[in-house]
Amino acid sequence: MAKLSNDIAEKGLSVLKDKNNGKLIAHLNSCVHCGLCADSCIYYRSMPEAKFIPAKKVDLVSSIYRRYCTFSGRVFPGLVGARDLDEETIDEMVDLLFGACTMCGRCTVHCSIGVDISYLVRTGRTMLSNMGLVPKTLQSTIDSAITTGNNMAISDEEFVETLEWLGEDLQMEVDDDTAHIPLNQVGKDMLYTLNPREPKFFPLSISAMAKVFYAAGERWTLSTKMYDVTNYAYYSGNIGEAGVIAQRLYDEMEKLGAKKCILAECGHGSRAFRWEGPNYIRKPYPFEVLTSIELMADYIRTDKIKLDPGKNPDRVTLHDPCNLVRSGGILQEQRYILKKACLDFVEMNPHGNDNFCCGGGGGQLAMSEYNERRINIAKLKADQIIATGAKVVVTPCHNCVDQLTQINVTFKLGIQIKTVAEVVADAIVLNENENTSK
Amino acid sequence: MNWYQWFSLTALVICLGSLILHAVRLIRLGNPKDFSQPIGKTGSAMPYAFVGAMSPAKKESAFLHMPTYVAGIIYHLGTFLSIFLFFLILAQINFTEWVNWAIAGFLLISGLCGIGILIKRIVKKQMRELSNPDDYISNALVSAFHLITAFAILSPVPHPSYFVFTGLLLLYIPIGKLKHTIYFFAARYQLGCFFGWRGVWPPKHP
Ligand code: SF4
Ligand code: SF4
């Protein structure tokens, strides 16, 4: 990289110099370099080089902290492995913190001390972001979201057109002329969000959820102004940009007066809005936030929708998105749904909180410069899937769908990849006389 | 008291003072305010963070590396015991001979465990690449502390070098990674808050 000026370095260091963040200080000082986190990381497991050990990624951040923020690092840098923030360090930070970590958090759970490794990786990304060093590919996705309202820069006309034909599709599917996909309606119970990949590439997952809402008789709406559940600034670590995106959805909720915000099947989007969003904008939400997974599980539990598992006879397995499960607490709902919606559901090994990342998280799918690594680490997931003998892999995350689709092609798995809503929609038993979309 | 006992006592005060400062700062800062709506309870996550999640059944870093894990546990027990014995030795409290031999035997084993971990750090390329001088020094000092303590409790009067060595170790603790004595608890507390708030810990059955 070009010469690093003091001003720019100071912008990065300001992140570490926050003396009021007890969480950051605790984690920055905790790693003992035992190396036992190595085997928990998909990168190290797939490419066993020291640089891929999670602790190495921690050290990139904590060694700079030691150098500039601790007595021993200032006085005896060589002794405690304190490192200058210079061009070489920065190149390594970009390569490893952006290009060799999906922030899946698996190492965090298994760290012998309890260092929140993914949090420190994100902190390192925030430093890089403050210095203007986010990989261009990732930054352009964020720029699209900021300038157009969605990360795929879908125009309003294109979006509305897509929803119109999906609405017509829904009418045919449920054989009801009144069924439709409500847009921009004020005072509904729920505002539903989407991953922009849905209108762009996977419109059937929108139809699927619309069918679920129809069957449940839900009062819901979509917004054409702000429907994007994703927040790639969570990945870049840019708190300001992440806040802008979270605030938009917050504002849309207020404008439409919906009681609940329903987050589409998107792991990082759910995390970024539900868990990080209120902290980005520094205020609690006055409305409820739920994932569509919790909502569908509730529909089934309360008999709002009826399912026939016989409609999904093939063996199904589940891929747990890291941000939804390990960092989001949604673990049982998707299993409850799949057991009700499918005849033959099997778990991967390991699964749940211990599941391996698919390799597409952490913004990897947006950063094409790291494609080779992303595919290398995906072999673990391919092997997991093969071991289940499943014909269908279900995952409640569109990013994971993307990565799994590439895994399917690369490793010739011959499987189908579906979202949870698609499986539920396939299993729904409609009682045409009772259900109407309002 | 002799000069070397004063030296070790002064080092103890400096070490404790420094660690207490770290602890007070962490307690004062606490956990950053979280504006999101919790779906779990941090209160019930905390025991899990400190006990359940540390068990080899749950922790991959333990069950995939059982020899290192067991050596690490024995090593840490030996360290706690050596520190406890330092107070007893300073206060000139004695045990019966067979208790002294039993303790020395355990400290010999725990010291060897520490040396084993040090050898692993030196021999394995990946570990070398992860390590800085402090990692070697901390490990060597603490392992030696076990062995020197074992000799000290077997001697009728501990040799002055015991007090000098212990004093140097105590002065070193706040400088390097040995201060994880405090930060370990802070990190686990923060994890308990994080995973408890989000309903991840204590873990539900899938
Ligand atoms: S397991 Fe934890 S303490 Fe050990 S090296 Fe990895 S991050 Fe550091
Ligand atoms: S967060 Fe995931 S990808 Fe990143 S270092 Fe940890 S295990 Fe590896």
PDB file of C-alpha atoms in Angstrom, chain B residues 30-110:
ATOM      1  CA  GLY B  30     -18.516  -3.088  33.014  1.00  0.00           C
ATOM      2  CA  ASN B  31     -20.371  -4.248  29.952  1.00  0.00           C
ATOM      3  CA  PRO B  32     -21.204  -1.652  27.254  1.00  0.00           C
ATOM      4  CA  LYS B  33     -24.857  -0.606  27.248  1.00  0.00           C
ATOM      5  CA  ASP B  34     -26.849  -2.703  24.816  1.00  0.00           C
ATOM      6  CA  PHE B  35     -29.928  -1.030  23.297  1.00  0.00           C
ATOM      7  CA  SER B  36     -31.272  -4.213  21.707  1.00  0.00           C
ATOM      8  CA  GLN B  37     -34.116  -6.232  23.211  1.00  0.00           C
ATOM      9  CA  PRO B  38     -32.741  -9.342  24.944  1.00  0.00           C
ATOM     10  CA  ILE B  39     -34.235 -12.751  24.240  1.00  0.00           C
ATOM     11  CA  GLY B  40     -32.195 -14.499  26.912  1.00  0.00           C
ATOM     12  CA  LYS B  41     -30.941 -13.939  30.419  1.00  0.00           C
ATOM     13  CA  THR B  42     -27.346 -12.992  31.153  1.00  0.00           C
ATOM     14  CA  GLY B  43     -27.830 -14.168  34.732  1.00  0.00           C
ATOM     15  CA  SER B  44     -28.337 -17.766  33.716  1.00  0.00           C
ATOM     16  CA  ALA B  45     -25.638 -17.541  31.035  1.00  0.00           C
ATOM     17  CA  MET B  46     -22.975 -16.553  33.546  1.00  0.00           C
ATOM     18  CA  PRO B  47     -22.643 -19.912  35.356  1.00  0.00           C
ATOM     19  CA  TYR B  48     -22.515 -21.561  31.949  1.00  0.00           C
ATOM     20  CA  ALA B  49     -19.805 -19.133  30.760  1.00  0.00           C
ATOM     21  CA  PHE B  50     -17.610 -19.984  33.735  1.00  0.00           C
ATOM     22  CA  VAL B  51     -18.372 -23.677  34.196  1.00  0.00           C
ATOM     23  CA  GLY B  52     -20.374 -25.495  31.493  1.00  0.00           C
ATOM     24  CA  ALA B  53     -18.715 -23.828  28.517  1.00  0.00           C
ATOM     25  CA  MET B  54     -15.289 -24.572  29.991  1.00  0.00           C
ATOM     26  CA  SER B  55     -15.890 -28.309  30.214  1.00  0.00           C
ATOM     27  CA  PRO B  56     -14.060 -30.576  27.771  1.00  0.00           C
ATOM     28  CA  ALA B  57     -17.425 -31.930  26.652  1.00  0.00           C
ATOM     29  CA  LYS B  58     -18.342 -28.516  25.231  1.00  0.00           C
ATOM     30  CA  LYS B  59     -15.012 -26.993  24.340  1.00  0.00           C
ATOM     31  CA  GLU B  60     -13.426 -28.188  21.147  1.00  0.00           C
ATOM     32  CA  SER B  61     -10.094 -26.627  22.145  1.00  0.00           C
ATOM     33  CA  ALA B  62     -10.188 -29.055  25.072  1.00  0.00           C
ATOM     34  CA  PHE B  63     -11.594 -32.269  23.624  1.00  0.00           C
ATOM     35  CA  LEU B  64      -9.485 -32.163  20.484  1.00  0.00           C
ATOM     36  CA  HIS B  65      -6.359 -31.566  22.574  1.00  0.00           C
ATOM     37  CA  MET B  66      -6.877 -33.628  25.711  1.00  0.00           C
ATOM     38  CA  PRO B  67      -3.187 -34.062  26.674  1.00  0.00           C
ATOM     39  CA  THR B  68      -2.583 -30.289  26.426  1.00  0.00           C
ATOM     40  CA  TYR B  69      -5.865 -29.569  28.199  1.00  0.00           C
ATOM     41  CA  VAL B  70      -5.087 -31.916  31.110  1.00  0.00           C
ATOM     42  CA  ALA B  71      -1.507 -30.612  31.319  1.00  0.00           C
ATOM     43  CA  GLY B  72      -2.895 -27.067  31.325  1.00  0.00           C
ATOM     44  CA  ILE B  73      -5.311 -27.817  34.170  1.00  0.00           C
ATOM     45  CA  ILE B  74      -2.579 -29.437  36.292  1.00  0.00           C
ATOM     46  CA  TYR B  75      -0.216 -26.578  35.462  1.00  0.00           C
ATOM     47  CA  HIS B  76      -2.751 -23.973  36.588  1.00  0.00           C
ATOM     48  CA  LEU B  77      -3.536 -25.914  39.773  1.00  0.00           C
ATOM     49  CA  GLY B  78       0.191 -26.025  40.483  1.00  0.00           C
ATOM     50  CA  THR B  79       0.405 -22.269  39.980  1.00  0.00           C
ATOM     51  CA  PHE B  80      -2.441 -21.549  42.407  1.00  0.00           C
ATOM     52  CA  LEU B  81      -0.879 -23.933  44.911  1.00  0.00           C
ATOM     53  CA  SER B  82       2.557 -22.319  44.565  1.00  0.00           C
ATOM     54  CA  ILE B  83       1.116 -18.854  45.162  1.00  0.00           C
ATOM     55  CA  PHE B  84      -0.783 -20.127  48.204  1.00  0.00           C
ATOM     56  CA  LEU B  85       2.393 -21.746  49.529  1.00  0.00           C
ATOM     57  CA  PHE B  86       4.290 -18.483  49.087  1.00  0.00           C
ATOM     58  CA  PHE B  87       2.003 -16.883  51.684  1.00  0.00           C
ATOM     59  CA  LEU B  88       2.445 -19.834  54.032  1.00  0.00           C
ATOM     60  CA  ILE B  89       6.206 -19.790  53.609  1.00  0.00           C
ATOM     61  CA  LEU B  90       6.315 -16.051  54.279  1.00  0.00           C
ATOM     62  CA  ALA B  91       4.198 -16.589  57.374  1.00  0.00           C
ATOM     63  CA  GLN B  92       6.462 -19.524  58.332  1.00  0.00           C
ATOM     64  CA  ILE B  93       3.546 -21.957  58.582  1.00  0.00           C
ATOM     65  CA  ASN B  94       4.775 -25.547  58.255  1.00  0.00           C
ATOM     66  CA  PHE B  95       3.137 -28.859  57.323  1.00  0.00           C
ATOM     67  CA  THR B  96       4.070 -32.339  58.403  1.00  0.00           C
ATOM     68  CA  GLU B  97       6.794 -33.989  56.403  1.00  0.00           C
ATOM     69  CA  TRP B  98       4.586 -36.326  54.404  1.00  0.00           C
ATOM     70  CA  VAL B  99       2.295 -33.437  53.398  1.00  0.00           C
ATOM     71  CA  ASN B 100       5.366 -31.522  52.246  1.00  0.00           C
ATOM     72  CA  TRP B 101       6.460 -34.491  50.147  1.00  0.00           C
ATOM     73  CA  ALA B 102       2.984 -34.889  48.660  1.00  0.00           C
ATOM     74  CA  ILE B 103       2.861 -31.190  47.745  1.00  0.00           C
ATOM     75  CA  ALA B 104       6.367 -31.285  46.310  1.00  0.00           C
ATOM     76  CA  GLY B 105       5.418 -34.340  44.269  1.00  0.00           C
ATOM     77  CA  PHE B 106       2.408 -32.554  42.831  1.00  0.00           C
ATOM     78  CA  LEU B 107       4.443 -29.431  42.076  1.00  0.00           C
ATOM     79  CA  LEU B 108       7.039 -31.537  40.321  1.00  0.00           C
ATOM     80  CA  ILE B 109       4.294 -32.959  38.099  1.00  0.00           C
ATOM     81  CA  SER B 110       2.685 -29.552  37.486  1.00  0.00           C
TER      82      SER B 110
END
